[in-house]
Amino acid sequence: DAGVIQSPRHEVTEMGQEVTLRCKPISGHDYLFWYRQTMMRGLELLIYFNNNVPIDDSGMPEDRFSAKMPNASFSTLKIQPSEPRDSAVYFCASSLVGQSTDTQYFGPGTRLTVL
Amino acid sequence: QKEVEQNSGPLSVPEGAIASLNCTYSDRGSQSFFWYRQYSGKSPELIMSIYSNGDKEDGRFTAQLNKASQYVSLLIRDSQPSDSATYLCAVTRRNNRLAFGKGNQVVVIP
């Protein structure tokens, strides 16, 4: 299995620009999570989906952030307009919920730098 | 109170010694508990999961869970330089939502 795939791996942009991060979960997994990690705040859950439906977006910092999951194999996290404080590593993770299979598997992350 | 707390600062241990990490959580309804390891510049990877009170051993790693006291611990026996990383405690809450602690950095000194 290829694992969770994220693109791009690195993104440098200027303040005010739109940023789109992409994620392909592990095939067959029914949960998808978007996290943000910074030194100050650690790993924070932004939003998660179950069977392509957003379940909890209470971690999305503000309206500049949006996420979609149009099908079981693809999700996007969009920031528009981007700000320097959005600089962080963004991780996507997926899981298959079951009695002992609720482990989340993380992608390699996208390191975002907003200048 | 934070959902998951890991209060210890960086932990330096000599090679071959035991590293001990602790974690407390606030939600008594939590059912699943995990330890993730994260190398610098890499993504978190699962090293241990535990679901019931007591100890669970996997190689050099032992996870301990005490639901009454709401804490989870991780022991790393015979610490190796390759164990140098940040260890994240995570607790599953409702709807499969994972809450993470901020992590503990472990440095194994050869």
PDB file of C-alpha atoms in Angstrom:
ATOM      1  CA  ASP A   1       0.000   0.000   0.000  1.00  0.00           C
ATOM      2  CA  ALA A   2       1.304   3.457  -0.877  1.00  0.00           C
ATOM      3  CA  GLY A   3       0.141   5.035   2.365  1.00  0.00           C
ATOM      4  CA  VAL A   4      -1.363   8.503   2.632  1.00  0.00           C
ATOM      5  CA  ILE A   5      -0.144  10.744  -0.158  1.00  0.00           C
ATOM      6  CA  GLN A   6       0.094  14.518   0.163  1.00  0.00           C
ATOM      7  CA  SER A   7       1.061  17.195  -2.302  1.00  0.00           C
ATOM      8  CA  PRO A   8       2.882  19.424  -2.551  1.00  0.00           C
ATOM      9  CA  ARG A   9       5.532  18.527   0.034  1.00  0.00           C
ATOM     10  CA  HIS A  10       6.683  22.112   0.278  1.00  0.00           C
ATOM     11  CA  GLU A  11       4.879  25.309  -0.601  1.00  0.00           C
ATOM     12  CA  VAL A  12       6.198  28.837  -0.401  1.00  0.00           C
ATOM     13  CA  THR A  13       3.774  31.610  -1.206  1.00  0.00           C
ATOM     14  CA  GLU A  14       3.194  35.261  -0.574  1.00  0.00           C
ATOM     15  CA  MET A  15       0.657  36.716   1.763  1.00  0.00           C
ATOM     16  CA  GLY A  16      -2.743  37.047   0.136  1.00  0.00           C
ATOM     17  CA  GLN A  17      -2.299  34.183  -2.282  1.00  0.00           C
ATOM     18  CA  GLU A  18      -4.531  31.131  -2.408  1.00  0.00           C
ATOM     19  CA  VAL A  19      -3.013  27.859  -1.273  1.00  0.00           C
ATOM     20  CA  THR A  20      -4.422  24.403  -2.000  1.00  0.00           C
ATOM     21  CA  LEU A  21      -3.129  21.316  -0.249  1.00  0.00           C
ATOM     22  CA  ARG A  22      -4.035  17.862  -1.504  1.00  0.00           C
ATOM     23  CA  CYS A  23      -4.430  14.467   0.100  1.00  0.00           C
ATOM     24  CA  LYS A  24      -5.087  10.931  -1.088  1.00  0.00           C
ATOM     25  CA  PRO A  25      -6.021   8.642   1.818  1.00  0.00           C
ATOM     26  CA  ILE A  26      -5.231   4.957   2.079  1.00  0.00           C
ATOM     27  CA  SER A  27      -7.619   2.997  -0.118  1.00  0.00           C
ATOM     28  CA  GLY A  28     -10.574   1.657   1.847  1.00  0.00           C
ATOM     29  CA  HIS A  29     -10.200   4.013   4.782  1.00  0.00           C
ATOM     30  CA  ASP A  30     -13.403   5.783   5.732  1.00  0.00           C
ATOM     31  CA  TYR A  31     -12.063   8.610   7.894  1.00  0.00           C
ATOM     32  CA  LEU A  32      -9.849  11.469   6.751  1.00  0.00           C
ATOM     33  CA  PHE A  33      -8.296  14.079   9.018  1.00  0.00           C
ATOM     34  CA  TRP A  34      -6.496  17.358   8.410  1.00  0.00           C
ATOM     35  CA  TYR A  35      -4.033  18.517  11.084  1.00  0.00           C
ATOM     36  CA  ARG A  36      -1.751  21.509  11.474  1.00  0.00           C
ATOM     37  CA  GLN A  37       1.478  21.363  13.471  1.00  0.00           C
ATOM     38  CA  THR A  38       3.455  24.284  14.824  1.00  0.00           C
ATOM     39  CA  MET A  39       6.068  24.537  17.532  1.00  0.00           C
ATOM     40  CA  MET A  40       3.830  26.733  19.648  1.00  0.00           C
ATOM     41  CA  ARG A  41       0.554  24.826  19.413  1.00  0.00           C
ATOM     42  CA  GLY A  42       1.630  21.283  18.614  1.00  0.00           C
ATOM     43  CA  LEU A  43      -0.571  19.059  16.478  1.00  0.00           C
ATOM     44  CA  GLU A  44      -4.078  20.461  16.056  1.00  0.00           C
ATOM     45  CA  LEU A  45      -7.040  18.831  14.355  1.00  0.00           C
ATOM     46  CA  LEU A  46      -8.574  21.168  11.795  1.00  0.00           C
ATOM     47  CA  ILE A  47     -11.372  19.082  10.295  1.00  0.00           C
ATOM     48  CA  TYR A  48     -12.278  15.471   9.658  1.00  0.00           C
ATOM     49  CA  PHE A  49     -14.507  13.569   7.279  1.00  0.00           C
ATOM     50  CA  ASN A  50     -16.354  10.268   7.518  1.00  0.00           C
ATOM     51  CA  ASN A  51     -17.344   8.688   4.218  1.00  0.00           C
ATOM     52  CA  ASN A  52     -16.603  11.998   2.481  1.00  0.00           C
ATOM     53  CA  VAL A  53     -18.899  13.998   4.775  1.00  0.00           C
ATOM     54  CA  PRO A  54     -17.412  16.687   7.053  1.00  0.00           C
ATOM     55  CA  ILE A  55     -18.122  15.704  10.652  1.00  0.00           C
ATOM     56  CA  ASP A  56     -16.340  18.294  12.757  1.00  0.00           C
ATOM     57  CA  ASP A  57     -14.765  21.485  11.453  1.00  0.00           C
ATOM     58  CA  SER A  58     -14.535  23.230  14.809  1.00  0.00           C
ATOM     59  CA  GLY A  59     -10.757  23.298  14.544  1.00  0.00           C
ATOM     60  CA  MET A  60     -10.713  25.338  11.353  1.00  0.00           C
ATOM     61  CA  PRO A  61      -9.200  28.625  12.515  1.00  0.00           C
ATOM     62  CA  GLU A  62     -11.340  30.974  10.438  1.00  0.00           C
ATOM     63  CA  ASP A  63     -13.301  31.392   7.254  1.00  0.00           C
ATOM     64  CA  ARG A  64     -10.137  31.671   5.211  1.00  0.00           C
ATOM     65  CA  PHE A  65      -9.805  27.899   5.600  1.00  0.00           C
ATOM     66  CA  SER A  66     -11.999  25.444   3.742  1.00  0.00           C
ATOM     67  CA  ALA A  67     -11.820  21.718   3.076  1.00  0.00           C
ATOM     68  CA  LYS A  68     -13.558  19.401   0.667  1.00  0.00           C
ATOM     69  CA  MET A  69     -13.682  15.698   0.011  1.00  0.00           C
ATOM     70  CA  PRO A  70     -15.396  15.157  -3.338  1.00  0.00           C
ATOM     71  CA  ASN A  71     -14.776  11.394  -3.308  1.00  0.00           C
ATOM     72  CA  ALA A  72     -13.266   8.655  -1.175  1.00  0.00           C
ATOM     73  CA  SER A  73      -9.800   9.043  -2.654  1.00  0.00           C
ATOM     74  CA  PHE A  74      -9.215  12.791  -2.626  1.00  0.00           C
ATOM     75  CA  SER A  75      -9.418  15.759  -0.299  1.00  0.00           C
ATOM     76  CA  THR A  76      -8.267  19.363  -0.430  1.00  0.00           C
ATOM     77  CA  LEU A  77      -7.540  21.995   2.187  1.00  0.00           C
ATOM     78  CA  LYS A  78      -7.652  25.524   0.855  1.00  0.00           C
ATOM     79  CA  ILE A  79      -6.467  28.756   2.441  1.00  0.00           C
ATOM     80  CA  GLN A  80      -7.640  31.959   0.820  1.00  0.00           C
ATOM     81  CA  PRO A  81      -6.167  34.479   1.404  1.00  0.00           C
ATOM     82  CA  SER A  82      -3.068  33.096   3.089  1.00  0.00           C
ATOM     83  CA  GLU A  83      -1.304  34.924   5.931  1.00  0.00           C
ATOM     84  CA  PRO A  84       2.163  34.520   7.463  1.00  0.00           C
ATOM     85  CA  ARG A  85       0.645  33.018  10.619  1.00  0.00           C
ATOM     86  CA  ASP A  86      -0.633  30.120   8.508  1.00  0.00           C
ATOM     87  CA  SER A  87       2.944  28.916   8.113  1.00  0.00           C
ATOM     88  CA  ALA A  88       3.049  25.392   9.520  1.00  0.00           C
ATOM     89  CA  VAL A  89       3.233  21.752   8.545  1.00  0.00           C
ATOM     90  CA  TYR A  90      -0.129  20.412   7.446  1.00  0.00           C
ATOM     91  CA  PHE A  91      -0.735  16.696   7.804  1.00  0.00           C
ATOM     92  CA  CYS A  92      -3.453  14.539   6.362  1.00  0.00           C
ATOM     93  CA  ALA A  93      -4.273  11.245   8.068  1.00  0.00           C
ATOM     94  CA  SER A  94      -6.711   8.447   7.370  1.00  0.00           C
ATOM     95  CA  SER A  95      -8.164   5.569   9.342  1.00  0.00           C
ATOM     96  CA  LEU A  96     -10.550   2.655   9.088  1.00  0.00           C
ATOM     97  CA  VAL A  97     -12.794   2.524  12.103  1.00  0.00           C
ATOM     98  CA  GLY A  98     -13.336  -0.851  13.672  1.00  0.00           C
ATOM     99  CA  GLN A  99     -12.786  -2.687  16.904  1.00  0.00           C
ATOM    100  CA  SER A 100      -9.048  -2.530  16.666  1.00  0.00           C
ATOM    101  CA  THR A 101      -8.444  -0.655  13.466  1.00  0.00           C
ATOM    102  CA  ASP A 102      -9.009   2.942  14.490  1.00  0.00           C
ATOM    103  CA  THR A 103      -5.342   3.785  14.093  1.00  0.00           C
ATOM    104  CA  GLN A 104      -4.666   6.947  12.149  1.00  0.00           C
ATOM    105  CA  TYR A 105      -1.982   6.830   9.495  1.00  0.00           C
ATOM    106  CA  PHE A 106      -0.310  10.093   8.628  1.00  0.00           C
ATOM    107  CA  GLY A 107       0.915  11.381   5.310  1.00  0.00           C
ATOM    108  CA  PRO A 108       4.345  12.994   4.942  1.00  0.00           C
ATOM    109  CA  GLY A 109       2.924  16.480   5.410  1.00  0.00           C
ATOM    110  CA  THR A 110       3.070  19.740   3.480  1.00  0.00           C
ATOM    111  CA  ARG A 111       5.396  22.397   4.844  1.00  0.00           C
ATOM    112  CA  LEU A 112       3.747  25.739   4.103  1.00  0.00           C
ATOM    113  CA  THR A 113       5.628  29.007   4.301  1.00  0.00           C
ATOM    114  CA  VAL A 114       3.713  32.226   3.771  1.00  0.00           C
ATOM    115  CA  LEU A 115       5.959  35.247   3.269  1.00  0.00           C
TER     116      LEU A 115
ATOM    117  CA  GLN B   1      -7.572  21.653  31.607  1.00  0.00           C
ATOM    118  CA  LYS B   2      -6.004  20.484  28.364  1.00  0.00           C
ATOM    119  CA  GLU B   3      -7.405  17.337  26.800  1.00  0.00           C
ATOM    120  CA  VAL B   4      -4.024  15.607  26.763  1.00  0.00           C
ATOM    121  CA  GLU B   5      -1.053  16.801  28.774  1.00  0.00           C
ATOM    122  CA  GLN B   6       2.557  15.857  28.514  1.00  0.00           C
ATOM    123  CA  ASN B   7       4.339  18.085  30.960  1.00  0.00           C
ATOM    124  CA  SER B   8       7.868  16.758  31.066  1.00  0.00           C
ATOM    125  CA  GLY B   9      10.563  18.707  29.288  1.00  0.00           C
ATOM    126  CA  PRO B  10      13.199  17.134  27.035  1.00  0.00           C
ATOM    127  CA  LEU B  11      14.400  13.807  28.377  1.00  0.00           C
ATOM    128  CA  SER B  12      18.041  12.827  28.026  1.00  0.00           C
ATOM    129  CA  VAL B  13      18.899   9.199  28.708  1.00  0.00           C
ATOM    130  CA  PRO B  14      22.126   7.239  28.289  1.00  0.00           C
ATOM    131  CA  GLU B  15      22.172   4.508  25.701  1.00  0.00           C
ATOM    132  CA  GLY B  16      20.897   1.267  27.221  1.00  0.00           C
ATOM    133  CA  ALA B  17      18.861   2.970  29.935  1.00  0.00           C
ATOM    134  CA  ILE B  18      15.080   3.106  30.338  1.00  0.00           C
ATOM    135  CA  ALA B  19      13.190   6.161  29.117  1.00  0.00           C
ATOM    136  CA  SER B  20       9.887   6.839  30.854  1.00  0.00           C
ATOM    137  CA  LEU B  21       7.210   9.129  29.428  1.00  0.00           C
ATOM    138  CA  ASN B  22       3.913  10.095  31.015  1.00  0.00           C
ATOM    139  CA  CYS B  23       0.654  11.503  29.742  1.00  0.00           C
ATOM    140  CA  THR B  24      -2.627  12.479  31.407  1.00  0.00           C
ATOM    141  CA  TYR B  25      -5.988  13.038  29.777  1.00  0.00           C
ATOM    142  CA  SER B  26      -9.165  14.798  30.837  1.00  0.00           C
ATOM    143  CA  ASP B  27     -12.021  12.865  29.196  1.00  0.00           C
ATOM    144  CA  ARG B  28     -13.024   9.844  31.287  1.00  0.00           C
ATOM    145  CA  GLY B  29     -14.969   8.500  28.322  1.00  0.00           C
ATOM    146  CA  SER B  30     -11.832   7.990  26.237  1.00  0.00           C
ATOM    147  CA  GLN B  31     -11.440   4.430  25.016  1.00  0.00           C
ATOM    148  CA  SER B  32      -8.344   4.266  22.848  1.00  0.00           C
ATOM    149  CA  PHE B  33      -4.840   5.453  23.640  1.00  0.00           C
ATOM    150  CA  PHE B  34      -1.824   5.759  21.396  1.00  0.00           C
ATOM    151  CA  TRP B  35       1.820   6.672  21.392  1.00  0.00           C
ATOM    152  CA  TYR B  36       3.224   8.145  18.202  1.00  0.00           C
ATOM    153  CA  ARG B  37       6.893   8.738  17.464  1.00  0.00           C
ATOM    154  CA  GLN B  38       7.914  11.693  15.324  1.00  0.00           C
ATOM    155  CA  TYR B  39      11.408  12.187  14.006  1.00  0.00           C
ATOM    156  CA  SER B  40      12.454  15.711  13.198  1.00  0.00           C
ATOM    157  CA  GLY B  41      10.960  16.786   9.879  1.00  0.00           C
ATOM    158  CA  LYS B  42       8.869  13.618   9.548  1.00  0.00           C
ATOM    159  CA  SER B  43       5.265  12.661  10.164  1.00  0.00           C
ATOM    160  CA  PRO B  44       4.006  10.935  13.309  1.00  0.00           C
ATOM    161  CA  GLU B  45       4.100   7.156  13.192  1.00  0.00           C
ATOM    162  CA  LEU B  46       2.220   4.846  15.516  1.00  0.00           C
ATOM    163  CA  ILE B  47       4.369   2.760  17.833  1.00  0.00           C
ATOM    164  CA  MET B  48       1.894   1.582  20.482  1.00  0.00           C
ATOM    165  CA  SER B  49      -1.842   1.386  21.047  1.00  0.00           C
ATOM    166  CA  ILE B  50      -3.565   0.331  24.253  1.00  0.00           C
ATOM    167  CA  TYR B  51      -7.250  -0.069  25.017  1.00  0.00           C
ATOM    168  CA  SER B  52      -7.538  -1.676  28.458  1.00  0.00           C
ATOM    169  CA  ASN B  53      -6.004  -1.119  31.867  1.00  0.00           C
ATOM    170  CA  GLY B  54      -2.617  -2.637  32.514  1.00  0.00           C
ATOM    171  CA  ASP B  55       0.549  -3.113  30.540  1.00  0.00           C
ATOM    172  CA  LYS B  56       1.110  -3.889  26.898  1.00  0.00           C
ATOM    173  CA  GLU B  57       4.528  -4.848  25.679  1.00  0.00           C
ATOM    174  CA  ASP B  58       5.871  -4.729  22.132  1.00  0.00           C
ATOM    175  CA  GLY B  59       9.567  -5.340  21.792  1.00  0.00           C
ATOM    176  CA  ARG B  60      11.439  -2.707  23.775  1.00  0.00           C
ATOM    177  CA  PHE B  61       8.286  -0.631  24.263  1.00  0.00           C
ATOM    178  CA  THR B  62       5.758  -0.987  27.084  1.00  0.00           C
ATOM    179  CA  ALA B  63       2.597   1.072  27.309  1.00  0.00           C
ATOM    180  CA  GLN B  64       0.764   1.341  30.605  1.00  0.00           C
ATOM    181  CA  LEU B  65      -2.818   2.512  31.032  1.00  0.00           C
ATOM    182  CA  ASN B  66      -4.654   3.467  34.204  1.00  0.00           C
ATOM    183  CA  LYS B  67      -8.146   4.704  33.378  1.00  0.00           C
ATOM    184  CA  ALA B  68      -9.059   5.410  37.003  1.00  0.00           C
ATOM    185  CA  SER B  69      -6.160   7.833  37.297  1.00  0.00           C
ATOM    186  CA  GLN B  70      -6.462   8.932  33.660  1.00  0.00           C
ATOM    187  CA  TYR B  71      -2.871   8.433  32.707  1.00  0.00           C
ATOM    188  CA  VAL B  72      -0.931   6.614  30.058  1.00  0.00           C
ATOM    189  CA  SER B  73       2.779   5.978  30.106  1.00  0.00           C
ATOM    190  CA  LEU B  74       5.404   4.666  27.734  1.00  0.00           C
ATOM    191  CA  LEU B  75       8.600   2.898  28.731  1.00  0.00           C
ATOM    192  CA  ILE B  76      11.452   2.435  26.284  1.00  0.00           C
ATOM    193  CA  ARG B  77      13.869  -0.217  27.484  1.00  0.00           C
ATOM    194  CA  ASP B  78      17.472  -0.499  26.315  1.00  0.00           C
ATOM    195  CA  SER B  79      17.244   2.940  24.710  1.00  0.00           C
ATOM    196  CA  GLN B  80      19.066   3.311  21.402  1.00  0.00           C
ATOM    197  CA  PRO B  81      20.218   6.451  19.575  1.00  0.00           C
ATOM    198  CA  SER B  82      17.545   5.654  16.979  1.00  0.00           C
ATOM    199  CA  ASP B  83      14.922   6.245  19.694  1.00  0.00           C
ATOM    200  CA  SER B  84      15.836   9.932  19.764  1.00  0.00           C
ATOM    201  CA  ALA B  85      12.606  11.605  18.654  1.00  0.00           C
ATOM    202  CA  THR B  86       9.525  13.368  19.927  1.00  0.00           C
ATOM    203  CA  TYR B  87       6.874  11.093  21.405  1.00  0.00           C
ATOM    204  CA  LEU B  88       3.248  12.148  21.131  1.00  0.00           C
ATOM    205  CA  CYS B  89       0.505  10.808  23.361  1.00  0.00           C
ATOM    206  CA  ALA B  90      -2.921  10.652  21.705  1.00  0.00           C
ATOM    207  CA  VAL B  91      -6.350   9.828  23.054  1.00  0.00           C
ATOM    208  CA  THR B  92      -9.460   9.006  21.037  1.00  0.00           C
ATOM    209  CA  ARG B  93     -12.531  10.950  21.968  1.00  0.00           C
ATOM    210  CA  ARG B  94     -16.026  10.816  20.550  1.00  0.00           C
ATOM    211  CA  ASN B  95     -16.482  10.300  16.820  1.00  0.00           C
ATOM    212  CA  ASN B  96     -12.988   8.899  16.435  1.00  0.00           C
ATOM    213  CA  ARG B  97     -11.442  12.306  17.057  1.00  0.00           C
ATOM    214  CA  LEU B  98      -7.840  12.093  18.271  1.00  0.00           C
ATOM    215  CA  ALA B  99      -6.524  14.626  20.755  1.00  0.00           C
ATOM    216  CA  PHE B 100      -2.732  14.927  20.905  1.00  0.00           C
ATOM    217  CA  GLY B 101      -0.395  16.077  23.599  1.00  0.00           C
ATOM    218  CA  LYS B 102       2.377  18.490  22.635  1.00  0.00           C
ATOM    219  CA  GLY B 103       4.955  15.747  22.849  1.00  0.00           C
ATOM    220  CA  ASN B 104       8.098  14.897  24.772  1.00  0.00           C
ATOM    221  CA  GLN B 105      11.500  15.040  23.156  1.00  0.00           C
ATOM    222  CA  VAL B 106      13.775  12.117  23.966  1.00  0.00           C
ATOM    223  CA  VAL B 107      17.505  12.299  23.382  1.00  0.00           C
ATOM    224  CA  VAL B 108      19.504   9.090  23.758  1.00  0.00           C
ATOM    225  CA  ILE B 109      23.147   9.801  24.487  1.00  0.00           C
ATOM    226  CA  PRO B 110      25.615   7.228  23.120  1.00  0.00           C
TER     227      PRO B 110
END
